[in-house]
Structure formats: C-alpha cells, structure tokens
mmCIF file of C-alpha atoms in Angstrom:
data_model
loop_
_atom_site.group_PDB
_atom_site.id
_atom_site.type_symbol
_atom_site.label_atom_id
_atom_site.label_comp_id
_atom_site.label_asym_id
_atom_site.label_seq_id
_atom_site.Cartn_x
_atom_site.Cartn_y
_atom_site.Cartn_z
ATOM 1 C CA MET A 1 124.977 82.288 141.625
ATOM 2 C CA ASN A 2 126.793 85.588 141.183
ATOM 3 C CA ILE A 3 124.415 88.405 140.417
ATOM 4 C CA LYS A 4 126.005 90.811 137.980
ATOM 5 C CA PHE A 5 124.408 92.890 135.281
ATOM 6 C CA SER A 6 125.908 93.646 131.916
ATOM 7 C CA LEU A 7 126.247 97.396 132.182
ATOM 8 C CA PHE A 8 127.056 98.641 135.694
ATOM 9 C CA ASP A 9 126.908 97.331 139.253
ATOM 10 C CA LEU A 10 123.557 97.249 141.034
ATOM 11 C CA ASN A 11 124.657 99.548 143.810
ATOM 12 C CA THR A 12 126.164 102.250 141.602
ATOM 13 C CA LYS A 13 124.945 105.617 142.879
ATOM 14 C CA PHE A 14 127.401 108.060 141.328
ATOM 15 C CA ARG A 15 126.948 109.955 138.095
ATOM 16 C CA TYR A 16 128.439 108.210 135.105
ATOM 17 C CA SER A 17 131.826 109.071 133.647
ATOM 18 C CA LEU A 18 132.437 110.056 130.028
ATOM 19 C CA LYS A 19 133.912 106.616 129.387
ATOM 20 C CA GLN A 20 130.741 104.945 130.629
ATOM 21 C CA LEU A 21 128.624 107.235 128.455
ATOM 22 C CA VAL A 22 130.669 106.275 125.395
ATOM 23 C CA GLU A 23 130.310 102.573 126.287
ATOM 24 C CA PHE A 24 126.559 103.023 126.572
ATOM 25 C CA GLU A 25 126.381 104.806 123.209
ATOM 26 C CA ASN A 26 128.164 101.827 121.619
ATOM 27 C CA THR A 27 125.856 99.134 123.005
ATOM 28 C CA THR A 28 123.998 97.252 120.281
ATOM 29 C CA GLY A 29 120.495 98.475 121.085
ATOM 30 C CA VAL A 30 121.531 102.130 121.319
ATOM 31 C CA LYS A 31 123.535 101.960 118.086
ATOM 32 C CA GLU A 32 120.602 100.502 116.193
ATOM 33 C CA GLN A 33 118.222 103.157 117.496
ATOM 34 C CA LYS A 34 120.632 106.049 116.865
ATOM 35 C CA CYS A 35 121.481 104.832 113.352
ATOM 36 C CA LYS A 36 117.771 104.663 112.566
ATOM 37 C CA THR A 37 117.260 108.189 113.933
ATOM 38 C CA SER A 38 120.233 109.457 111.913
ATOM 39 C CA MET A 39 118.757 107.986 108.745
ATOM 40 C CA ILE A 40 115.446 109.742 109.363
ATOM 41 C CA LEU A 41 117.085 113.101 110.119
ATOM 42 C CA LEU A 42 119.419 112.938 107.119
ATOM 43 C CA THR A 43 116.538 111.980 104.830
ATOM 44 C CA GLY A 44 114.529 114.909 106.202
ATOM 45 C CA PHE A 45 117.354 117.369 105.504
ATOM 46 C CA ILE A 46 117.803 115.958 102.004
ATOM 47 C CA ILE A 47 114.096 116.447 101.257
ATOM 48 C CA TYR A 48 114.253 119.964 102.695
ATOM 49 C CA SER A 49 117.332 120.821 100.580
ATOM 50 C CA ILE A 50 115.648 119.546 97.408
ATOM 51 C CA ILE A 51 112.458 121.511 98.132
ATOM 52 C CA ALA A 52 114.502 124.617 98.959
ATOM 53 C CA THR A 53 116.350 124.248 95.647
ATOM 54 C CA PHE A 54 113.107 124.351 93.671
ATOM 55 C CA LEU A 55 111.640 127.193 95.726
ATOM 56 C CA THR A 56 114.759 129.339 95.439
ATOM 57 C CA SER A 57 114.603 132.127 92.902
ATOM 58 C CA ASP A 58 115.917 131.211 89.456
ATOM 59 C CA ASN A 59 118.362 134.101 89.695
ATOM 60 C CA TYR A 60 119.854 132.852 92.955
ATOM 61 C CA ASN A 61 122.091 130.035 91.657
ATOM 62 C CA HIS A 62 124.475 130.429 94.584
ATOM 63 C CA GLY A 63 121.760 129.210 96.971
ATOM 64 C CA LYS A 64 120.768 126.376 94.632
ATOM 65 C CA VAL A 65 124.353 125.107 94.496
ATOM 66 C CA THR A 66 124.588 125.154 98.308
ATOM 67 C CA ASN A 67 121.315 123.254 98.762
ATOM 68 C CA ILE A 68 122.261 120.657 96.144
ATOM 69 C CA SER A 69 125.714 120.266 97.714
ATOM 70 C CA ILE A 70 124.188 119.666 101.167
ATOM 71 C CA ALA A 71 121.708 117.129 99.745
ATOM 72 C CA MET A 72 124.439 115.213 97.893
ATOM 73 C CA PHE A 73 126.764 115.275 100.899
ATOM 74 C CA MET A 74 124.069 113.941 103.244
ATOM 75 C CA PHE A 75 123.137 111.248 100.737
ATOM 76 C CA CYS A 76 126.773 110.076 100.824
ATOM 77 C CA VAL A 77 126.641 110.059 104.638
ATOM 78 C CA ILE A 78 123.524 107.852 104.504
ATOM 79 C CA LEU A 79 125.351 105.365 102.275
ATOM 80 C CA LEU A 80 128.306 105.284 104.673
ATOM 81 C CA LEU A 81 125.967 104.888 107.646
ATOM 82 C CA LYS A 82 124.250 101.902 106.060
ATOM 83 C CA LYS A 83 127.610 100.292 105.413
ATOM 84 C CA ALA A 84 129.543 101.146 108.589
ATOM 85 C CA HIS A 85 126.832 101.668 111.259
ATOM 86 C CA ARG A 86 129.141 104.178 112.963
ATOM 87 C CA HIS A 87 126.646 106.881 113.868
ATOM 88 C CA THR A 88 129.048 108.626 116.271
ATOM 89 C CA MET A 89 131.952 109.190 113.892
ATOM 90 C CA LEU A 90 129.690 109.917 110.933
ATOM 91 C CA THR A 91 127.898 112.585 112.968
ATOM 92 C CA ILE A 92 131.258 114.341 113.403
ATOM 93 C CA TYR A 93 132.066 114.038 109.694
ATOM 94 C CA CYS A 94 128.592 115.239 108.742
ATOM 95 C CA SER A 95 128.556 118.302 111.005
ATOM 96 C CA PHE A 96 132.027 119.430 109.947
ATOM 97 C CA GLY A 97 131.202 118.733 106.312
ATOM 98 C CA VAL A 98 128.032 120.817 106.435
ATOM 99 C CA CYS A 99 129.932 123.650 108.111
ATOM 100 C CA VAL A 100 132.575 123.510 105.374
ATOM 101 C CA ILE A 101 129.820 123.851 102.733
ATOM 102 C CA LEU A 102 128.279 126.742 104.675
ATOM 103 C CA PHE A 103 131.718 128.358 105.018
ATOM 104 C CA PHE A 104 132.136 128.559 101.254
ATOM 105 C CA HIS A 105 128.526 129.652 100.854
ATOM 106 C CA LEU A 106 128.915 132.533 103.333
ATOM 107 C CA ILE A 107 132.231 133.907 102.067
ATOM 108 C CA MET A 108 131.295 133.563 98.387
ATOM 109 C CA GLU A 109 127.929 135.283 98.679
ATOM 110 C CA VAL A 110 127.990 138.445 96.537
ATOM 111 C CA ASP A 111 124.378 139.558 96.870
ATOM 112 C CA TRP A 112 124.374 141.206 100.286
ATOM 113 C CA THR A 113 120.683 142.025 100.016
ATOM 114 C CA ILE A 114 119.950 138.377 100.822
ATOM 115 C CA GLY A 115 120.123 137.773 104.569
ATOM 116 C CA MET A 116 122.234 134.948 105.940
ATOM 117 C CA ASP A 117 120.603 134.915 109.390
ATOM 118 C CA ALA A 118 118.673 131.708 108.633
ATOM 119 C CA TYR A 119 121.949 129.811 108.173
ATOM 120 C CA TRP A 120 123.269 131.035 111.520
ATOM 121 C CA LEU A 121 120.008 130.037 113.208
ATOM 122 C CA PHE A 122 120.462 126.538 111.786
ATOM 123 C CA ILE A 123 124.001 126.454 113.182
ATOM 124 C CA LEU A 124 122.587 127.307 116.636
ATOM 125 C CA ILE A 125 120.429 124.167 116.680
ATOM 126 C CA LEU A 126 123.334 122.003 115.524
ATOM 127 C CA PRO A 127 124.489 121.049 119.099
ATOM 128 C CA PHE A 128 121.045 119.697 119.984
ATOM 129 C CA ILE A 129 120.940 117.540 116.854
ATOM 130 C CA THR A 130 124.485 116.205 117.190
ATOM 131 C CA ASN A 131 124.189 115.508 120.929
ATOM 132 C CA TYR A 132 120.952 113.604 120.470
ATOM 133 C CA VAL A 133 122.321 111.518 117.602
ATOM 134 C CA ALA A 134 125.900 110.892 118.766
ATOM 135 C CA GLY A 135 125.678 111.315 122.551
ATOM 136 C CA VAL A 136 127.350 113.786 124.888
ATOM 137 C CA VAL A 137 130.978 113.067 123.960
ATOM 138 C CA TYR A 138 130.868 112.638 120.179
ATOM 139 C CA GLY A 139 127.941 115.061 119.880
ATOM 140 C CA SER A 140 129.904 117.821 121.611
ATOM 141 C CA ILE A 141 132.887 117.151 119.345
ATOM 142 C CA SER A 142 130.549 117.416 116.357
ATOM 143 C CA ALA A 143 129.076 120.673 117.683
ATOM 144 C CA LEU A 144 132.557 122.233 117.725
ATOM 145 C CA SER A 145 132.218 122.606 113.969
ATOM 146 C CA GLY A 146 129.696 125.413 114.432
ATOM 147 C CA LEU A 147 131.885 127.154 116.995
ATOM 148 C CA LEU A 148 134.958 126.950 114.770
ATOM 149 C CA LEU A 149 132.945 128.302 111.846
ATOM 150 C CA SER A 150 131.733 131.314 113.831
ATOM 151 C CA LEU A 151 135.192 132.077 115.249
ATOM 152 C CA LEU A 152 136.785 131.693 111.833
ATOM 153 C CA LEU A 153 134.363 134.094 110.155
ATOM 154 C CA PHE A 154 133.748 136.644 112.919
ATOM 155 C CA ASP A 155 137.170 136.817 114.627
ATOM 156 C CA THR A 156 139.491 136.829 111.607
ATOM 157 C CA ARG A 157 139.962 138.973 108.519
ATOM 158 C CA LEU A 158 137.538 136.687 106.695
ATOM 159 C CA ILE A 159 134.782 138.870 108.134
ATOM 160 C CA GLY A 160 135.496 141.237 105.289
ATOM 161 C CA TYR A 161 134.144 138.653 102.862
ATOM 162 C CA LEU A 162 130.799 138.475 104.670
ATOM 163 C CA GLN A 163 127.763 140.629 104.251
ATOM 164 C CA PRO A 164 127.518 143.280 106.996
ATOM 165 C CA TYR A 165 126.225 142.049 110.362
ATOM 166 C CA GLY A 166 125.289 143.986 113.472
ATOM 167 C CA GLN A 167 128.017 144.336 116.091
ATOM 168 C CA ASN A 168 126.019 142.251 118.578
ATOM 169 C CA MET A 169 125.951 139.394 116.080
ATOM 170 C CA ILE A 170 129.716 139.593 115.595
ATOM 171 C CA ASP A 171 130.570 139.945 119.292
ATOM 172 C CA TRP A 172 128.054 137.589 120.853
ATOM 173 C CA PHE A 173 127.335 134.760 118.431
ATOM 174 C CA PRO A 174 130.367 132.607 119.447
ATOM 175 C CA ILE A 175 129.526 133.132 123.142
ATOM 176 C CA ILE A 176 125.862 132.326 122.574
ATOM 177 C CA TYR A 177 126.917 129.235 120.655
ATOM 178 C CA ILE A 178 129.081 128.048 123.563
ATOM 179 C CA VAL A 179 126.101 128.481 125.914
ATOM 180 C CA VAL A 180 123.935 126.501 123.507
ATOM 181 C CA MET A 181 126.606 123.763 123.300
ATOM 182 C CA LEU A 182 126.739 123.466 127.084
ATOM 183 C CA SER A 183 122.946 123.440 127.352
ATOM 184 C CA ALA A 184 122.652 120.716 124.725
ATOM 185 C CA ALA A 185 125.392 118.650 126.421
ATOM 186 C CA ILE A 186 123.735 118.919 129.843
ATOM 187 C CA MET A 187 120.325 118.003 128.460
ATOM 188 C CA GLU A 188 121.722 115.025 126.579
ATOM 189 C CA TYR A 189 123.711 113.912 129.635
ATOM 190 C CA GLU A 190 120.556 113.910 131.750
ATOM 191 C CA LEU A 191 118.675 112.023 129.045
ATOM 192 C CA THR A 192 121.480 109.462 128.760
ATOM 193 C CA PHE A 193 121.635 109.152 132.544
ATOM 194 C CA TYR A 194 117.916 108.336 132.576
ATOM 195 C CA GLN A 195 118.346 105.816 129.747
ATOM 196 C CA ILE A 196 121.192 104.070 131.569
ATOM 197 C CA GLU A 197 119.196 103.884 134.792
ATOM 198 C CA LYS A 198 116.235 102.497 132.879
ATOM 199 C CA LYS A 199 118.441 99.927 131.160
ATOM 200 C CA ILE A 200 119.833 98.794 134.519
ATOM 201 C CA SER A 201 116.325 98.635 135.951
ATOM 202 C CA ASP A 202 115.088 96.595 132.982
ATOM 203 C CA GLU A 203 118.060 94.230 133.303
ATOM 204 C CA LYS A 204 117.381 93.787 137.004
ATOM 205 C CA ILE A 205 113.728 92.974 136.326
ATOM 206 C CA ALA A 206 114.608 90.592 133.490
ATOM 207 C CA TYR A 207 117.263 88.883 135.610
ATOM 208 C CA PHE A 208 114.919 88.533 138.550
ATOM 209 C CA GLN A 209 112.156 87.110 136.364
ATOM 210 C CA ALA A 210 114.564 84.635 134.782
ATOM 211 C CA GLU A 211 115.898 83.560 138.178
ATOM 212 C CA ARG A 212 112.372 83.291 139.568
ATOM 213 C CA THR A 213 111.322 81.140 136.616
ATOM 214 C CA LYS A 214 114.394 78.964 137.090
ATOM 215 C CA ARG A 215 113.665 78.518 140.800
ATOM 216 C CA LEU A 216 110.009 77.721 140.114
ATOM 217 C CA ARG A 217 111.058 75.058 137.625
ATOM 218 C CA GLU A 218 113.413 73.511 140.152
ATOM 219 C CA GLN A 219 110.687 73.625 142.790
ATOM 220 C CA LEU A 220 108.225 71.999 140.417
ATOM 221 C CA SER A 221 110.763 69.238 139.794
ATOM 222 C CA ILE A 222 111.125 68.775 143.562
ATOM 223 C CA TYR A 223 107.326 68.639 144.017
ATOM 224 C CA GLU A 224 107.034 66.034 141.264
ATOM 225 C CA SER A 225 109.848 63.978 142.788
ATOM 226 C CA ASN A 226 108.220 64.197 146.233
ATOM 227 C CA GLU A 227 104.863 63.196 144.807
ATOM 228 C CA LEU A 228 106.337 60.095 143.158
ATOM 229 C CA THR A 229 108.147 59.140 146.372
ATOM 230 C CA ILE A 230 105.033 59.644 148.516
ATOM 231 C CA ARG A 231 102.851 57.683 146.099
ATOM 232 C CA LYS A 232 105.397 54.867 146.168
ATOM 233 C CA TYR A 233 105.498 54.772 149.974
ATOM 234 C CA LYS A 234 101.714 55.066 150.160
ATOM 235 C CA HIS A 235 101.460 51.979 147.983
ATOM 236 C CA ASP A 236 104.027 50.088 150.060
ATOM 237 C CA ILE A 237 102.945 51.281 153.532
ATOM 238 C CA ARG A 238 100.796 48.209 154.171
ATOM 239 C CA HIS A 239 103.767 45.960 153.424
ATOM 240 C CA PHE A 240 105.958 48.049 155.752
ATOM 241 C CA ASN A 241 103.351 47.741 158.505
ATOM 242 C CA ARG A 242 103.066 43.975 158.079
ATOM 243 C CA VAL A 243 106.833 43.487 158.277
ATOM 244 C CA LEU A 244 107.046 45.769 161.322
ATOM 245 C CA LEU A 245 104.095 44.018 162.992
ATOM 246 C CA GLY A 246 105.764 40.668 162.317
ATOM 247 C CA PHE A 247 108.961 41.759 164.107
ATOM 248 C CA ILE A 248 106.929 42.978 167.085
ATOM 249 C CA ASN A 249 104.796 39.826 167.306
ATOM 250 C CA ASP A 250 107.943 37.705 167.216
ATOM 251 C CA GLY A 251 109.535 39.798 169.932
ATOM 252 C CA GLU A 252 112.330 40.885 167.629
ATOM 253 C CA TYR A 253 112.346 44.452 168.891
ATOM 254 C CA ASP A 254 115.930 45.213 167.802
ATOM 255 C CA LYS A 255 115.043 44.274 164.251
ATOM 256 C CA ALA A 256 111.896 46.399 164.523
ATOM 257 C CA LYS A 257 113.926 49.415 165.640
ATOM 258 C CA LYS A 258 116.469 48.898 162.861
ATOM 259 C CA TYR A 259 113.655 48.546 160.327
ATOM 260 C CA MET A 260 112.032 51.771 161.561
ATOM 261 C CA ARG A 261 115.354 53.622 161.271
ATOM 262 C CA GLU A 262 115.711 52.394 157.689
ATOM 263 C CA LEU A 263 112.161 53.488 156.946
ATOM 264 C CA ASP A 264 112.852 56.889 158.485
ATOM 265 C CA SER A 265 115.997 57.233 156.359
ATOM 266 C CA MET A 266 113.969 56.456 153.254
ATOM 267 C CA LEU A 267 111.416 59.125 154.126
ATOM 268 C CA GLU A 268 114.216 61.704 154.197
ATOM 269 C CA GLN A 269 114.219 61.460 150.423
ATOM 270 C CA VAL A 270 111.119 63.642 150.564
ATOM 271 C CA THR A 271 112.455 67.211 150.413
ATOM 272 C CA VAL A 272 111.064 69.748 152.850
ATOM 273 C CA VAL A 273 109.251 72.451 150.871
ATOM 274 C CA SER A 274 108.204 74.835 153.630
ATOM 275 C CA PHE A 275 110.853 76.498 155.791
ATOM 276 C CA CYS A 276 109.326 79.931 156.464
ATOM 277 C CA ASP A 277 106.748 82.437 155.191
ATOM 278 C CA ASN A 278 109.137 84.304 152.904
ATOM 279 C CA LYS A 279 108.791 82.927 149.379
ATOM 280 C CA VAL A 280 112.313 83.813 148.253
ATOM 281 C CA VAL A 281 113.967 82.212 151.279
ATOM 282 C CA ASN A 282 111.641 79.222 151.074
ATOM 283 C CA GLU A 283 112.326 78.657 147.374
ATOM 284 C CA LEU A 284 116.099 78.905 147.780
ATOM 285 C CA LEU A 285 116.246 76.626 150.821
ATOM 286 C CA THR A 286 114.026 74.079 149.075
ATOM 287 C CA ILE A 287 116.224 74.088 145.972
ATOM 288 C CA TYR A 288 119.518 73.852 147.863
ATOM 289 C CA SER A 289 118.085 71.199 150.177
ATOM 290 C CA SER A 290 117.361 69.084 147.112
ATOM 291 C CA ARG A 291 120.844 69.724 145.717
ATOM 292 C CA CYS A 292 122.449 68.748 149.012
ATOM 293 C CA GLN A 293 120.509 65.462 149.031
ATOM 294 C CA LYS A 294 121.842 64.713 145.557
ATOM 295 C CA HIS A 295 125.353 65.192 146.970
ATOM 296 C CA GLY A 296 124.688 62.698 149.758
ATOM 297 C CA PHE A 297 123.968 64.910 152.767
ATOM 298 C CA LYS A 298 121.123 66.895 154.308
ATOM 299 C CA LEU A 299 120.925 70.668 154.521
ATOM 300 C CA ARG A 300 120.481 71.834 158.119
ATOM 301 C CA ALA A 301 118.204 74.839 157.758
ATOM 302 C CA LYS A 302 116.505 77.117 160.238
ATOM 303 C CA ALA A 303 114.516 80.050 158.891
ATOM 304 C CA ASN A 304 112.259 82.646 160.477
ATOM 305 C CA VAL A 305 111.664 85.331 157.879
ATOM 306 C CA PRO A 306 108.289 87.021 157.265
ATOM 307 C CA GLU A 307 106.699 87.223 153.846
ATOM 308 C CA ARG A 308 107.486 90.942 153.514
ATOM 309 C CA PHE A 309 110.160 93.127 155.068
ATOM 310 C CA ALA A 310 112.340 96.062 154.017
ATOM 311 C CA MET A 311 114.774 94.396 151.615
ATOM 312 C CA GLU A 312 114.553 94.085 147.847
ATOM 313 C CA GLU A 313 113.856 90.527 146.749
ATOM 314 C CA ILE A 314 116.681 90.542 144.240
ATOM 315 C CA GLU A 315 119.177 91.456 146.986
ATOM 316 C CA LEU A 316 117.748 88.871 149.387
ATOM 317 C CA THR A 317 118.163 86.318 146.592
ATOM 318 C CA SER A 318 121.760 87.387 145.990
ATOM 319 C CA LEU A 319 122.613 87.335 149.704
ATOM 320 C CA LEU A 320 121.313 83.845 150.480
ATOM 321 C CA ALA A 321 122.054 82.227 147.105
ATOM 322 C CA ASN A 322 125.688 83.364 147.045
ATOM 323 C CA ALA A 323 126.280 82.030 150.563
ATOM 324 C CA LEU A 324 124.675 78.661 149.764
ATOM 325 C CA GLU A 325 126.267 78.354 146.326
ATOM 326 C CA ASN A 326 129.759 78.926 147.718
ATOM 327 C CA ALA A 327 129.100 76.393 150.477
ATOM 328 C CA LEU A 328 127.794 73.767 148.046
ATOM 329 C CA GLU A 329 130.752 74.230 145.689
ATOM 330 C CA SER A 330 133.035 73.591 148.652
ATOM 331 C CA GLN A 331 131.221 70.347 149.549
ATOM 332 C CA GLU A 332 131.736 68.938 146.065
ATOM 333 C CA LYS A 333 135.456 68.765 146.903
ATOM 334 C CA ALA A 334 134.929 67.227 150.352
ATOM 335 C CA PRO A 335 134.666 63.548 151.367
ATOM 336 C CA VAL A 336 131.021 62.410 151.473
ATOM 337 C CA ASN A 337 131.152 61.574 155.188
ATOM 338 C CA LYS A 338 132.288 65.110 156.072
ATOM 339 C CA ARG A 339 129.924 67.125 153.936
ATOM 340 C CA PHE A 340 127.560 69.457 155.764
ATOM 341 C CA ILE A 341 125.914 72.854 155.368
ATOM 342 C CA SER A 342 123.920 74.618 158.027
ATOM 343 C CA VAL A 343 122.055 77.870 157.518
ATOM 344 C CA ASP A 344 120.254 80.071 160.018
ATOM 345 C CA ILE A 345 118.402 83.125 158.710
ATOM 346 C CA SER A 346 115.996 85.228 160.759
ATOM 347 C CA TYR A 347 114.384 88.656 160.927
ATOM 348 C CA ASP A 348 113.330 90.208 164.223
ATOM 349 C CA GLY A 349 111.446 93.204 162.881
ATOM 350 C CA ARG A 350 114.571 95.344 162.678
ATOM 351 C CA LYS A 351 117.587 93.279 161.698
ATOM 352 C CA LEU A 352 118.102 90.443 159.263
ATOM 353 C CA ARG A 353 120.668 87.918 160.461
ATOM 354 C CA LEU A 354 122.285 85.262 158.317
ATOM 355 C CA GLN A 355 124.751 82.594 159.378
ATOM 356 C CA THR A 356 125.993 79.712 157.274
ATOM 357 C CA LYS A 357 128.509 77.027 158.178
ATOM 358 C CA ASN A 358 130.029 74.361 155.995
ATOM 359 C CA TYR A 359 132.897 71.911 155.988
ATOM 360 C CA CYS A 360 135.957 73.445 154.352
ATOM 361 C CA PRO A 361 138.233 70.908 152.639
ATOM 362 C CA GLU A 362 140.932 73.468 151.803
ATOM 363 C CA LYS A 363 142.974 75.953 153.762
ATOM 364 C CA ILE A 364 141.617 79.451 153.165
ATOM 365 C CA SER A 365 143.625 82.666 153.415
ATOM 366 C CA PHE A 366 142.122 86.099 154.016
ATOM 367 C CA ASN A 367 143.214 89.501 152.743
ATOM 368 C CA LYS A 368 143.657 92.591 154.914
ATOM 369 C CA ASP A 369 139.936 93.392 154.621
ATOM 370 C CA GLY A 370 138.943 89.992 155.971
ATOM 371 C CA MET A 371 137.776 88.710 152.598
ATOM 372 C CA PRO A 372 138.589 85.101 151.685
ATOM 373 C CA ILE A 373 141.100 84.723 148.863
ATOM 374 C CA SER A 374 139.730 82.477 146.134
ATOM 375 C CA THR A 375 141.527 79.173 145.574
ATOM 376 C CA LYS A 376 140.112 78.751 142.068
ATOM 377 C CA VAL A 377 142.458 78.744 139.095
ATOM 378 C CA VAL A 378 140.569 81.769 137.804
ATOM 379 C CA GLN A 379 140.004 83.763 140.957
ATOM 380 C CA SER A 380 136.713 85.595 141.347
ATOM 381 C CA GLY A 381 135.493 86.113 144.917
ATOM 382 C CA ILE A 382 132.386 87.739 143.472
ATOM 383 C CA GLY A 383 130.043 85.796 145.776
ATOM 384 C CA THR A 384 131.580 86.952 149.052
ATOM 385 C CA THR A 385 132.078 90.466 147.663
ATOM 386 C CA GLN A 386 128.389 90.639 146.776
ATOM 387 C CA ILE A 387 127.399 89.487 150.263
ATOM 388 C CA ARG A 388 129.471 92.229 151.891
ATOM 389 C CA ALA A 389 128.219 94.851 149.410
ATOM 390 C CA ILE A 390 124.594 94.047 150.270
ATOM 391 C CA ALA A 391 125.362 94.099 153.997
ATOM 392 C CA ASN A 392 127.052 97.496 153.644
ATOM 393 C CA LYS A 393 124.088 98.863 151.688
ATOM 394 C CA TYR A 394 121.786 98.022 154.597
ATOM 395 C CA SER A 395 124.099 99.551 157.213
ATOM 396 C CA GLY A 396 125.320 96.146 158.312
ATOM 397 C CA VAL A 397 128.402 93.968 158.379
ATOM 398 C CA ALA A 398 129.469 90.676 156.849
ATOM 399 C CA ASN A 399 132.316 88.576 158.258
ATOM 400 C CA PHE A 400 134.002 85.460 156.912
ATOM 401 C CA THR A 401 136.017 83.214 159.218
ATOM 402 C CA LEU A 402 137.562 79.754 159.300
ATOM 403 C CA GLU A 403 136.966 77.889 162.572
ATOM 404 C CA GLY A 404 139.026 74.747 162.374
ATOM 405 C CA ASP A 405 137.743 73.010 159.242
ATOM 406 C CA THR A 406 134.461 74.948 159.225
ATOM 407 C CA PHE A 407 133.924 78.024 157.071
ATOM 408 C CA VAL A 408 131.533 80.507 158.669
ATOM 409 C CA VAL A 409 129.639 83.383 157.065
ATOM 410 C CA LYS A 410 127.924 85.904 159.335
ATOM 411 C CA ALA A 411 125.942 88.898 158.109
ATOM 412 C CA VAL A 412 123.732 91.341 159.993
ATOM 413 C CA MET A 413 121.710 94.056 158.241
ATOM 414 C CA THR A 414 119.270 96.740 159.366
ATOM 415 C CA CYS A 415 116.057 96.444 157.360
ATOM 416 C CA LEU A 416 113.498 99.008 158.518
#
C-alpha cells in the first residue's frame, strides 16, 4: 500500500515551479473548465463587437471594419477551440491576432477627432484575461502582445501615424503595461497555487475515503467469517465436550490434552478484531492479521494507541500499512514454517513508536542513507521511503536493519 497522489507529493511545502504550473494547466479537469470559460469570453466579445458595429456612426466605416474583423477572428478561434481543445496556445494566437487587428486600426485611423483611448484601456485589461484563461506561463506570453504593440507604436517612427497623444501616455503606457502584466501574473499564480492545494486536499480526502471504505469492507468480511466460525463451534461445542469428557472418564489424559490443543488451534481461526482504541490501527491490524492467517501463520501484534493523538489519520495509515505490506510481501516468498511478522506500536502521550519484524528470505543491501535497496525487477522502495518521510515530518527517525534473517523496521516520531 504505497500512498501517492496523482499531482504532487503529500509533504510538498515549497511554491510550485513553472513546469508544475504548466502541468496543472494541462490536467483534464482544468482544460475542460478553461476551454468552457474561453468559449464564454469569446462569445461575449463577439456579441459586443456586433453590437458596437451597429451602434457605430454610419460615417465611421473604419470602426465598423475593425469590429467586424475582431468578431470574425474570434469566431474562427472558437471553431479551432472546439476542434483542438488547446486553450493555452489559442489564447496566445487570439491575443496576438487581436493586437494585429488593433495595430492596423490605430495606424490607419485618419479621423483624429475620434479618441483611441478606449482601445488602449482594453489592452490594459488583456493580461488579466489571458492569465486567467491560459495560466501564468501561457497567459504571460499572450500578454506580451499588448506590450509589443505599445512599444512598436510609441517607441518607433510609427508614432507619426497615430493621432496625437499626451506625453505621459507615450512615455508611461509601456511601463504601466509591464506593471499590469506582473500584477496579473502574481494574482493568477496565487489563484493557481490555491487551486493546486485544493486539488491535492481533495485527492487526499478521496483517497482516504476510498481506503477507509476498502478497510471497512475487509473488516466486514472478517466479521462475517468469524460469525460463521463461532456459530459452527457453538453448534459443535456439546460434541466437543462429550468427546473431552469421555477421554477424562477413561483416564486418557494425554489424548484429552492433545484434543484440547487441537480445539485451541481451531479457535485461532477466529481473527482478533480489537487490538487497541485507535480505529485506524485496529482496522489495519485486523485486516493484516486475517491476511497472515490465509498465508498460514499468525500475526504477532501488540498495540497501545489512543483513539486520538496528534497525527493525521492518512499518515498513520501510510506508516503502518507500508510497514505491514512490505513484511507480508516478503513472507509470500518464504517457506511456510519460517513465516512470521511481529508488530509493536505504542504512544506514550508524546512519542509514537513503531517496530516491525519479519522473516527475510533474501539478502538485503542498504544504500549510504541506510535505505534498503529493492530486490524487485522493477525497483520502487516507495514504502520504506514513505515511512522515513513521515518520520522526518514529525521530527523523528526511521531505521531499517537486517538482523540475521530478520528484517527490522524501527520508527519514532514526536506527536504533540
């Protein structure tokens, strides 16, 4: 049982890299949501462009052409989006395409009595739109279209083709745009960071619920098996007593002892279902005790863990389940007469201590960090790595040793 979630590790505390942000933007759920948002925004701009075309003065054909061009261009983007579902790349194409249309509109305007400030205000909100739709990385690339447009028109000789602007507009617009780009990127990064954390949290909850349901089903199966066994022995107990009484009355005490040992061995088929007060520990020990019995040996378990203490249930599950799962996998390769697993887990109000021992049928090597090197064809070592990671998180240690033919796991954690 190796606990690993699809996006990032449980114990990740650092801020996410650009690569991780891009990976998140390309996950199925995010792509579907962003494509849907893009469709809505593009449709809204198309409607606005059509309305603006009809409301524009009949004498201002230059504006009508620009609005119709933007509407047609965005309609083409919608068609591509429906076909390709590549909201990130299409956001870049769309932003640069719109800026190209605006470029020709601005330099070809001949009526300088009509102000162009509204177009530049639209360009200022471009980074917020592109970052929200395409994410920090692709959104920032898309937003560069507005910066390039302003630099091209205000910092080159093309400014002579524009209507007159105030000097502040010419000098400061590119700088203001850069500030807006950075602000939009930071805001989108924080929003994405929150979304990633929420996704991890949701995955943790879903995983825990699935594991809990699985354990409850296994426990229910154990209860049903125990009930059948107990009902069987309850029905046969009078016959057992008569046979035993017959041995005693006949003075055959050796046979009576042997018979009692056989009866005691039969009763071991009833799996212990209460090891301690902690539900997680109790469930896991019950399940692995049943699995051990199916493999022909009995789990030696000692547990003293309260119902509640300062450790997350999902990490307690990972800690104990990984140790027991690795031990049980090892026993499947061992001769039946040598199979054994012992586990001792306790909490003293400050520290949680875990120790497991099991027969080791293979020679194990350890790396320089004291971690066992997997002998599987496809090496993983995730189980032992997870145990140490959890111990480190709780300011503790986890050691793995081989004592003769016995593999020993020891972990101590501070849980206050």
